[in-house]
mmCIF file with all atom_site columns, C-alpha atoms in Angstrom:
data_model
loop_
_atom_site.group_PDB
_atom_site.id
_atom_site.type_symbol
_atom_site.label_atom_id
_atom_site.label_alt_id
_atom_site.label_comp_id
_atom_site.label_asym_id
_atom_site.label_entity_id
_atom_site.label_seq_id
_atom_site.pdbx_PDB_ins_code
_atom_site.Cartn_x
_atom_site.Cartn_y
_atom_site.Cartn_z
_atom_site.occupancy
_atom_site.B_iso_or_equiv
_atom_site.pdbx_formal_charge
_atom_site.auth_seq_id
_atom_site.auth_comp_id
_atom_site.auth_asym_id
_atom_site.auth_atom_id
_atom_site.pdbx_PDB_model_num
ATOM 1   C CA . GLU A 1 1   ? -15.261 -50.061 22.759  1.00 0.00 ? 104 GLU A CA 1
ATOM 2   C CA . MET A 1 2   ? -12.738 -50.506 19.959  1.00 0.00 ? 105 MET A CA 1
ATOM 3   C CA . LYS A 1 3   ? -15.294 -48.999 17.599  1.00 0.00 ? 106 LYS A CA 1
ATOM 4   C CA . ASP A 1 4   ? -15.730 -45.924 19.866  1.00 0.00 ? 107 ASP A CA 1
ATOM 5   C CA . MET A 1 5   ? -11.973 -45.445 20.008  1.00 0.00 ? 108 MET A CA 1
ATOM 6   C CA . LEU A 1 6   ? -11.763 -45.639 16.211  1.00 0.00 ? 109 LEU A CA 1
ATOM 7   C CA . VAL A 1 7   ? -14.571 -43.073 15.811  1.00 0.00 ? 110 VAL A CA 1
ATOM 8   C CA . LYS A 1 8   ? -12.877 -40.716 18.304  1.00 0.00 ? 111 LYS A CA 1
ATOM 9   C CA . THR A 1 9   ? -9.522  -41.096 16.549  1.00 0.00 ? 112 THR A CA 1
ATOM 10  C CA . LEU A 1 10  ? -11.099 -40.364 13.173  1.00 0.00 ? 113 LEU A CA 1
ATOM 11  C CA . GLY A 1 11  ? -12.894 -37.364 14.676  1.00 0.00 ? 114 GLY A CA 1
ATOM 12  C CA . ILE A 1 12  ? -9.638  -36.029 16.106  1.00 0.00 ? 115 ILE A CA 1
ATOM 13  C CA . ILE A 1 13  ? -7.855  -36.502 12.792  1.00 0.00 ? 116 ILE A CA 1
ATOM 14  C CA . LEU A 1 14  ? -10.692 -34.754 10.939  1.00 0.00 ? 117 LEU A CA 1
ATOM 15  C CA . LEU A 1 15  ? -10.690 -31.824 13.382  1.00 0.00 ? 118 LEU A CA 1
ATOM 16  C CA . LEU A 1 16  ? -6.932  -31.391 13.079  1.00 0.00 ? 119 LEU A CA 1
ATOM 17  C CA . CYS A 1 17  ? -7.094  -31.641 9.283   1.00 0.00 ? 120 CYS A CA 1
ATOM 18  C CA . GLY A 1 18  ? -9.938  -29.107 9.278   1.00 0.00 ? 121 GLY A CA 1
ATOM 19  C CA . SER A 1 19  ? -7.883  -26.702 11.402  1.00 0.00 ? 122 SER A CA 1
ATOM 20  C CA . LEU A 1 20  ? -4.893  -27.049 9.087   1.00 0.00 ? 123 LEU A CA 1
ATOM 21  C CA . TYR A 1 21  ? -7.144  -26.558 6.053   1.00 0.00 ? 124 TYR A CA 1
ATOM 22  C CA . LEU A 1 22  ? -8.510  -23.328 7.571   1.00 0.00 ? 125 LEU A CA 1
ATOM 23  C CA . CYS A 1 23  ? -4.939  -22.111 8.219   1.00 0.00 ? 126 CYS A CA 1
ATOM 24  C CA . VAL A 1 24  ? -3.890  -22.730 4.635   1.00 0.00 ? 127 VAL A CA 1
ATOM 25  C CA . SER A 1 25  ? -7.129  -21.277 3.209   1.00 0.00 ? 128 SER A CA 1
ATOM 26  C CA . PHE A 1 26  ? -6.810  -18.116 5.251   1.00 0.00 ? 129 PHE A CA 1
ATOM 27  C CA . SER A 1 27  ? -3.164  -17.663 4.201   1.00 0.00 ? 130 SER A CA 1
ATOM 28  C CA . LEU A 1 28  ? -4.165  -18.019 0.541   1.00 0.00 ? 131 LEU A CA 1
ATOM 29  C CA . PHE A 1 29  ? -7.069  -15.606 1.044   1.00 0.00 ? 132 PHE A CA 1
ATOM 30  C CA . GLU A 1 30  ? -4.774  -12.977 2.572   1.00 0.00 ? 133 GLU A CA 1
ATOM 31  C CA . ARG A 1 31  ? -2.265  -13.389 -0.262  1.00 0.00 ? 134 ARG A CA 1
ATOM 32  C CA . ARG A 1 32  ? -4.967  -13.014 -2.926  1.00 0.00 ? 135 ARG A CA 1
ATOM 33  C CA . ARG A 1 33  ? -6.421  -10.018 -1.115  1.00 0.00 ? 136 ARG A CA 1
ATOM 34  C CA . LEU A 1 34  ? -3.000  -8.342  -1.168  1.00 0.00 ? 137 LEU A CA 1
ATOM 35  C CA . GLU A 1 35  ? -2.565  -9.205  -4.860  1.00 0.00 ? 138 GLU A CA 1
ATOM 36  C CA . GLN A 1 36  ? -5.965  -7.680  -5.690  1.00 0.00 ? 139 GLN A CA 1
ATOM 37  C CA . CYS A 1 37  ? -4.993  -4.426  -3.995  1.00 0.00 ? 140 CYS A CA 1
ATOM 38  C CA . GLU A 1 38  ? -1.698  -4.449  -5.910  1.00 0.00 ? 141 GLU A CA 1
ATOM 39  C CA . GLY A 1 39  ? -3.568  -5.173  -9.160  1.00 0.00 ? 142 GLY A CA 1
ATOM 40  C CA . PHE A 1 40  ? -5.804  -2.122  -8.752  1.00 0.00 ? 143 PHE A CA 1
ATOM 41  C CA . MET A 1 41  ? -2.796  0.049   -7.911  1.00 0.00 ? 144 MET A CA 1
ATOM 42  C CA . LEU A 1 42  ? -0.995  -1.178  -11.051 1.00 0.00 ? 145 LEU A CA 1
ATOM 43  C CA . LEU A 1 43  ? -4.147  -0.638  -13.128 1.00 0.00 ? 146 LEU A CA 1
ATOM 44  C CA . ILE A 1 44  ? -4.351  3.027   -12.119 1.00 0.00 ? 147 ILE A CA 1
ATOM 45  C CA . ARG A 1 45  ? -0.627  3.436   -12.845 1.00 0.00 ? 148 ARG A CA 1
ATOM 46  C CA . HIS A 1 46  ? -1.254  1.896   -16.258 1.00 0.00 ? 149 HIS A CA 1
ATOM 47  C CA . VAL A 1 47  ? -4.186  4.263   -16.881 1.00 0.00 ? 150 VAL A CA 1
ATOM 48  C CA . LYS A 1 48  ? -1.997  7.244   -16.022 1.00 0.00 ? 151 LYS A CA 1
ATOM 49  C CA . ALA A 1 49  ? 0.868   6.094   -18.260 1.00 0.00 ? 152 ALA A CA 1
ATOM 50  C CA . GLN A 1 50  ? -1.386  5.356   -21.226 1.00 0.00 ? 153 GLN A CA 1
ATOM 51  C CA . ILE A 1 51  ? -3.278  8.640   -20.963 1.00 0.00 ? 154 ILE A CA 1
ATOM 52  C CA . SER A 1 52  ? -0.193  10.798  -20.434 1.00 0.00 ? 155 SER A CA 1
ATOM 53  C CA . CYS A 1 53  ? 2.029   9.174   -23.074 1.00 0.00 ? 156 CYS A CA 1
ATOM 54  C CA . PHE A 1 54  ? -0.385  8.060   -25.766 1.00 0.00 ? 157 PHE A CA 1
ATOM 55  C CA . HIS A 1 55  ? -3.698  9.855   -25.031 1.00 0.00 ? 158 HIS A CA 1
ATOM 56  C CA . MET A 1 56  ? -5.225  6.390   -25.322 1.00 0.00 ? 159 MET A CA 1
ATOM 57  C CA . PRO A 1 57  ? -9.010  5.984   -24.913 1.00 0.00 ? 160 PRO A CA 1
ATOM 58  C CA . LEU A 1 58  ? -10.182 4.077   -21.832 1.00 0.00 ? 161 LEU A CA 1
ATOM 59  C CA . SER A 1 59  ? -11.590 1.132   -23.797 1.00 0.00 ? 162 SER A CA 1
ATOM 60  C CA . ARG A 1 60  ? -8.148  0.551   -25.337 1.00 0.00 ? 163 ARG A CA 1
ATOM 61  C CA . ILE A 1 61  ? -6.454  0.972   -21.941 1.00 0.00 ? 164 ILE A CA 1
ATOM 62  C CA . TRP A 1 62  ? -8.608  -1.809  -20.454 1.00 0.00 ? 165 TRP A CA 1
ATOM 63  C CA . GLN A 1 63  ? -7.565  -4.099  -23.340 1.00 0.00 ? 166 GLN A CA 1
ATOM 64  C CA . THR A 1 64  ? -3.851  -3.475  -22.807 1.00 0.00 ? 167 THR A CA 1
ATOM 65  C CA . PHE A 1 65  ? -3.713  -4.179  -19.062 1.00 0.00 ? 168 PHE A CA 1
ATOM 66  C CA . SER A 1 66  ? -3.434  -7.573  -17.424 1.00 0.00 ? 169 SER A CA 1
ATOM 67  C CA . SER A 1 67  ? -3.292  -8.741  -13.826 1.00 0.00 ? 170 SER A CA 1
ATOM 68  C CA . ARG A 1 68  ? -3.614  -12.389 -12.875 1.00 0.00 ? 171 ARG A CA 1
ATOM 69  C CA . GLU A 1 69  ? -5.649  -11.681 -9.754  1.00 0.00 ? 172 GLU A CA 1
ATOM 70  C CA . LEU A 1 70  ? -7.954  -9.107  -11.370 1.00 0.00 ? 173 LEU A CA 1
ATOM 71  C CA . GLU A 1 71  ? -8.583  -11.558 -14.218 1.00 0.00 ? 174 GLU A CA 1
ATOM 72  C CA . ARG A 1 72  ? -9.216  -14.359 -11.721 1.00 0.00 ? 175 ARG A CA 1
ATOM 73  C CA . CYS A 1 73  ? -11.829 -12.435 -9.734  1.00 0.00 ? 176 CYS A CA 1
ATOM 74  C CA . GLY A 1 74  ? -13.575 -11.438 -12.960 1.00 0.00 ? 177 GLY A CA 1
ATOM 75  C CA . PHE A 1 75  ? -12.981 -7.690  -12.697 1.00 0.00 ? 178 PHE A CA 1
ATOM 76  C CA . LEU A 1 76  ? -10.950 -7.202  -15.884 1.00 0.00 ? 179 LEU A CA 1
ATOM 77  C CA . PRO A 1 77  ? -13.272 -9.297  -18.078 1.00 0.00 ? 180 PRO A CA 1
ATOM 78  C CA . ALA A 1 78  ? -16.256 -7.338  -16.698 1.00 0.00 ? 181 ALA A CA 1
ATOM 79  C CA . LEU A 1 79  ? -14.425 -4.041  -17.247 1.00 0.00 ? 182 LEU A CA 1
ATOM 80  C CA . ARG A 1 80  ? -13.522 -4.926  -20.819 1.00 0.00 ? 183 ARG A CA 1
ATOM 81  C CA . GLU A 1 81  ? -17.093 -5.989  -21.523 1.00 0.00 ? 184 GLU A CA 1
ATOM 82  C CA . SER A 1 82  ? -18.902 -3.005  -19.991 1.00 0.00 ? 185 SER A CA 1
ATOM 83  C CA . GLY A 1 83  ? -16.191 -0.359  -20.265 1.00 0.00 ? 186 GLY A CA 1
ATOM 84  C CA . ASP A 1 84  ? -17.490 1.054   -16.973 1.00 0.00 ? 187 ASP A CA 1
ATOM 85  C CA . PHE A 1 85  ? -15.180 0.822   -13.945 1.00 0.00 ? 188 PHE A CA 1
ATOM 86  C CA . GLU A 1 86  ? -17.957 1.042   -11.344 1.00 0.00 ? 189 GLU A CA 1
ATOM 87  C CA . LYS A 1 87  ? -20.183 -1.493  -13.123 1.00 0.00 ? 190 LYS A CA 1
ATOM 88  C CA . ALA A 1 88  ? -17.240 -3.903  -13.204 1.00 0.00 ? 191 ALA A CA 1
ATOM 89  C CA . LEU A 1 89  ? -16.733 -3.409  -9.444  1.00 0.00 ? 192 LEU A CA 1
ATOM 90  C CA . ASP A 1 90  ? -20.433 -4.134  -8.879  1.00 0.00 ? 193 ASP A CA 1
ATOM 91  C CA . ALA A 1 91  ? -20.321 -7.224  -11.108 1.00 0.00 ? 194 ALA A CA 1
ATOM 92  C CA . CYS A 1 92  ? -17.540 -8.716  -8.966  1.00 0.00 ? 195 CYS A CA 1
ATOM 93  C CA . ARG A 1 93  ? -18.765 -7.571  -5.559  1.00 0.00 ? 196 ARG A CA 1
ATOM 94  C CA . GLY A 1 94  ? -18.435 -10.926 -3.787  1.00 0.00 ? 197 GLY A CA 1
ATOM 95  C CA . ARG A 1 95  ? -15.085 -11.792 -5.362  1.00 0.00 ? 198 ARG A CA 1
ATOM 96  C CA . ILE A 1 96  ? -13.198 -8.567  -4.698  1.00 0.00 ? 199 ILE A CA 1
ATOM 97  C CA . TRP A 1 97  ? -11.940 -8.541  -1.127  1.00 0.00 ? 200 TRP A CA 1
ATOM 98  C CA . LEU A 1 98  ? -11.039 -4.926  -0.547  1.00 0.00 ? 201 LEU A CA 1
ATOM 99  C CA . SER A 1 99  ? -11.742 -2.909  2.564   1.00 0.00 ? 202 SER A CA 1
ATOM 100 C CA . GLU A 1 100 ? -14.576 -0.382  2.520   1.00 0.00 ? 203 GLU A CA 1
ATOM 101 C CA . ASP A 1 101 ? -12.028 2.446   2.251   1.00 0.00 ? 204 ASP A CA 1
ATOM 102 C CA . GLU A 1 102 ? -10.294 0.840   -0.732  1.00 0.00 ? 205 GLU A CA 1
ATOM 103 C CA . ASP A 1 103 ? -13.630 0.190   -2.421  1.00 0.00 ? 206 ASP A CA 1
ATOM 104 C CA . ALA A 1 104 ? -14.668 3.811   -1.822  1.00 0.00 ? 207 ALA A CA 1
ATOM 105 C CA . LEU A 1 105 ? -11.357 4.988   -3.327  1.00 0.00 ? 208 LEU A CA 1
ATOM 106 C CA . LEU A 1 106 ? -11.885 2.913   -6.466  1.00 0.00 ? 209 LEU A CA 1
ATOM 107 C CA . ARG A 1 107 ? -15.466 4.127   -6.838  1.00 0.00 ? 210 ARG A CA 1
ATOM 108 C CA . ALA A 1 108 ? -14.347 7.741   -6.441  1.00 0.00 ? 211 ALA A CA 1
ATOM 109 C CA . PHE A 1 109 ? -11.619 7.136   -9.043  1.00 0.00 ? 212 PHE A CA 1
ATOM 110 C CA . SER A 1 110 ? -14.239 5.711   -11.378 1.00 0.00 ? 213 SER A CA 1
ATOM 111 C CA . GLY A 1 111 ? -16.358 8.835   -10.937 1.00 0.00 ? 214 GLY A CA 1
ATOM 112 C CA . GLU A 1 112 ? -13.488 11.123  -11.948 1.00 0.00 ? 215 GLU A CA 1
ATOM 113 C CA . LEU A 1 113 ? -12.106 8.984   -14.753 1.00 0.00 ? 216 LEU A CA 1
ATOM 114 C CA . GLY A 1 114 ? -12.377 10.529  -18.216 1.00 0.00 ? 217 GLY A CA 1
ATOM 115 C CA . ARG A 1 115 ? -14.307 13.581  -17.029 1.00 0.00 ? 218 ARG A CA 1
ATOM 116 C CA . SER A 1 116 ? -11.606 16.256  -17.118 1.00 0.00 ? 219 SER A CA 1
ATOM 117 C CA . TYR A 1 117 ? -8.606  17.581  -19.014 1.00 0.00 ? 220 TYR A CA 1
ATOM 118 C CA . LEU A 1 118 ? -5.283  15.795  -19.225 1.00 0.00 ? 221 LEU A CA 1
ATOM 119 C CA . GLU A 1 119 ? -3.574  17.654  -16.351 1.00 0.00 ? 222 GLU A CA 1
ATOM 120 C CA . GLU A 1 120 ? -6.494  17.010  -14.001 1.00 0.00 ? 223 GLU A CA 1
ATOM 121 C CA . GLN A 1 121 ? -6.553  13.353  -15.025 1.00 0.00 ? 224 GLN A CA 1
ATOM 122 C CA . MET A 1 122 ? -2.845  13.012  -14.191 1.00 0.00 ? 225 MET A CA 1
ATOM 123 C CA . ALA A 1 123 ? -3.339  14.667  -10.797 1.00 0.00 ? 226 ALA A CA 1
ATOM 124 C CA . CYS A 1 124 ? -6.357  12.439  -10.164 1.00 0.00 ? 227 CYS A CA 1
ATOM 125 C CA . CYS A 1 125 ? -4.364  9.301   -11.024 1.00 0.00 ? 228 CYS A CA 1
ATOM 126 C CA . ASP A 1 126 ? -1.461  10.441  -8.819  1.00 0.00 ? 229 ASP A CA 1
ATOM 127 C CA . TYR A 1 127 ? -3.798  10.956  -5.868  1.00 0.00 ? 230 TYR A CA 1
ATOM 128 C CA . TYR A 1 128 ? -5.435  7.529   -6.171  1.00 0.00 ? 231 TYR A CA 1
ATOM 129 C CA . ILE A 1 129 ? -2.112  5.794   -6.807  1.00 0.00 ? 232 ILE A CA 1
ATOM 130 C CA . GLY A 1 130 ? -0.752  7.358   -3.600  1.00 0.00 ? 233 GLY A CA 1
ATOM 131 C CA . GLU A 1 131 ? -3.814  6.322   -1.591  1.00 0.00 ? 234 GLU A CA 1
ATOM 132 C CA . LEU A 1 132 ? -3.733  2.751   -2.907  1.00 0.00 ? 235 LEU A CA 1
ATOM 133 C CA . GLU A 1 133 ? 0.022   2.527   -2.283  1.00 0.00 ? 236 GLU A CA 1
ATOM 134 C CA . ARG A 1 134 ? -0.618  3.439   1.352   1.00 0.00 ? 237 ARG A CA 1
ATOM 135 C CA . ALA A 1 135 ? -3.398  0.865   1.628   1.00 0.00 ? 238 ALA A CA 1
ATOM 136 C CA . TYR A 1 136 ? -1.210  -1.766  -0.051  1.00 0.00 ? 239 TYR A CA 1
ATOM 137 C CA . ALA A 1 137 ? 1.753   -1.039  2.233   1.00 0.00 ? 240 ALA A CA 1
ATOM 138 C CA . GLN A 1 138 ? -0.464  -1.231  5.322   1.00 0.00 ? 241 GLN A CA 1
ATOM 139 C CA . ARG A 1 139 ? -2.024  -4.499  4.180   1.00 0.00 ? 242 ARG A CA 1
ATOM 140 C CA . ARG A 1 140 ? 1.385   -5.964  3.299   1.00 0.00 ? 243 ARG A CA 1
ATOM 141 C CA . ASN A 1 141 ? 2.757   -5.008  6.735   1.00 0.00 ? 244 ASN A CA 1
ATOM 142 C CA . GLU A 1 142 ? -0.291  -6.384  8.592   1.00 0.00 ? 245 GLU A CA 1
ATOM 143 C CA . ARG A 1 143 ? -0.464  -9.636  6.628   1.00 0.00 ? 246 ARG A CA 1
ATOM 144 C CA . PRO A 1 144 ? 2.146   -11.658 8.608   1.00 0.00 ? 247 PRO A CA 1
ATOM 145 C CA . MET A 1 145 ? 0.592   -10.638 11.931  1.00 0.00 ? 248 MET A CA 1
ATOM 146 C CA . ARG A 1 146 ? -2.961  -11.408 10.737  1.00 0.00 ? 249 ARG A CA 1
ATOM 147 C CA . THR A 1 147 ? -1.842  -14.747 9.331   1.00 0.00 ? 250 THR A CA 1
ATOM 148 C CA . ARG A 1 148 ? -0.123  -15.726 12.592  1.00 0.00 ? 251 ARG A CA 1
ATOM 149 C CA . LEU A 1 149 ? -3.118  -14.593 14.641  1.00 0.00 ? 252 LEU A CA 1
ATOM 150 C CA . PHE A 1 150 ? -5.663  -16.570 12.608  1.00 0.00 ? 253 PHE A CA 1
ATOM 151 C CA . ARG A 1 151 ? -3.364  -19.587 12.363  1.00 0.00 ? 254 ARG A CA 1
ATOM 152 C CA . SER A 1 152 ? -3.122  -19.580 16.167  1.00 0.00 ? 255 SER A CA 1
ATOM 153 C CA . LEU A 1 153 ? -6.887  -19.210 16.526  1.00 0.00 ? 256 LEU A CA 1
ATOM 154 C CA . PHE A 1 154 ? -7.668  -22.051 14.096  1.00 0.00 ? 257 PHE A CA 1
ATOM 155 C CA . ILE A 1 155 ? -5.143  -24.435 15.640  1.00 0.00 ? 258 ILE A CA 1
ATOM 156 C CA . THR A 1 156 ? -6.151  -23.537 19.209  1.00 0.00 ? 259 THR A CA 1
ATOM 157 C CA . GLY A 1 157 ? -9.829  -23.956 18.324  1.00 0.00 ? 260 GLY A CA 1
ATOM 158 C CA . GLY A 1 158 ? -9.126  -27.345 16.737  1.00 0.00 ? 261 GLY A CA 1
ATOM 159 C CA . LEU A 1 159 ? -7.139  -28.495 19.760  1.00 0.00 ? 262 LEU A CA 1
ATOM 160 C CA . MET A 1 160 ? -9.872  -27.310 22.125  1.00 0.00 ? 263 MET A CA 1
ATOM 161 C CA . LEU A 1 161 ? -12.426 -29.369 20.208  1.00 0.00 ? 264 LEU A CA 1
ATOM 162 C CA . VAL A 1 162 ? -10.081 -32.371 20.353  1.00 0.00 ? 265 VAL A CA 1
ATOM 163 C CA . ILE A 1 163 ? -9.858  -31.981 24.119  1.00 0.00 ? 266 ILE A CA 1
ATOM 164 C CA . LEU A 1 164 ? -13.655 -31.841 24.313  1.00 0.00 ? 267 LEU A CA 1
ATOM 165 C CA . LEU A 1 165 ? -13.861 -35.094 22.345  1.00 0.00 ? 268 LEU A CA 1
ATOM 166 C CA . LEU A 1 166 ? -11.491 -36.810 24.752  1.00 0.00 ? 269 LEU A CA 1
#
């Protein structure tokens, strides 16, 4: 009987630790997801600045930009290697956590990049910067609510399993 009590106690501790781990992991995931969105927004701003001020070629633009989160997910290394925005998105498909709309925006941007005159490129960059800013602002505003919701779900689920064990 002492052995059963010890096993139950260990099970309860493991369930509670698992719930806390899920809470922390989800919070980190949401933060990284927000940072990826910000990284893409900053990348397009950088593209616009480099094209408008210096008429810099795309391959050089990719070399001069850095973002911790876009480096971490492998997008920037893939972009520098291939030079193709869409191929880099495809290469990092499982590690870039954007919504379908954000992904579609980036793919559309990639399709228009470098295919028109300077004025059209600036207008194109402005449009995609505006769209990504909206997506970023929405994600940033929703993040605390989503984090609280999932934290509550993970903790409640863990406690329900503890009750079942008792």
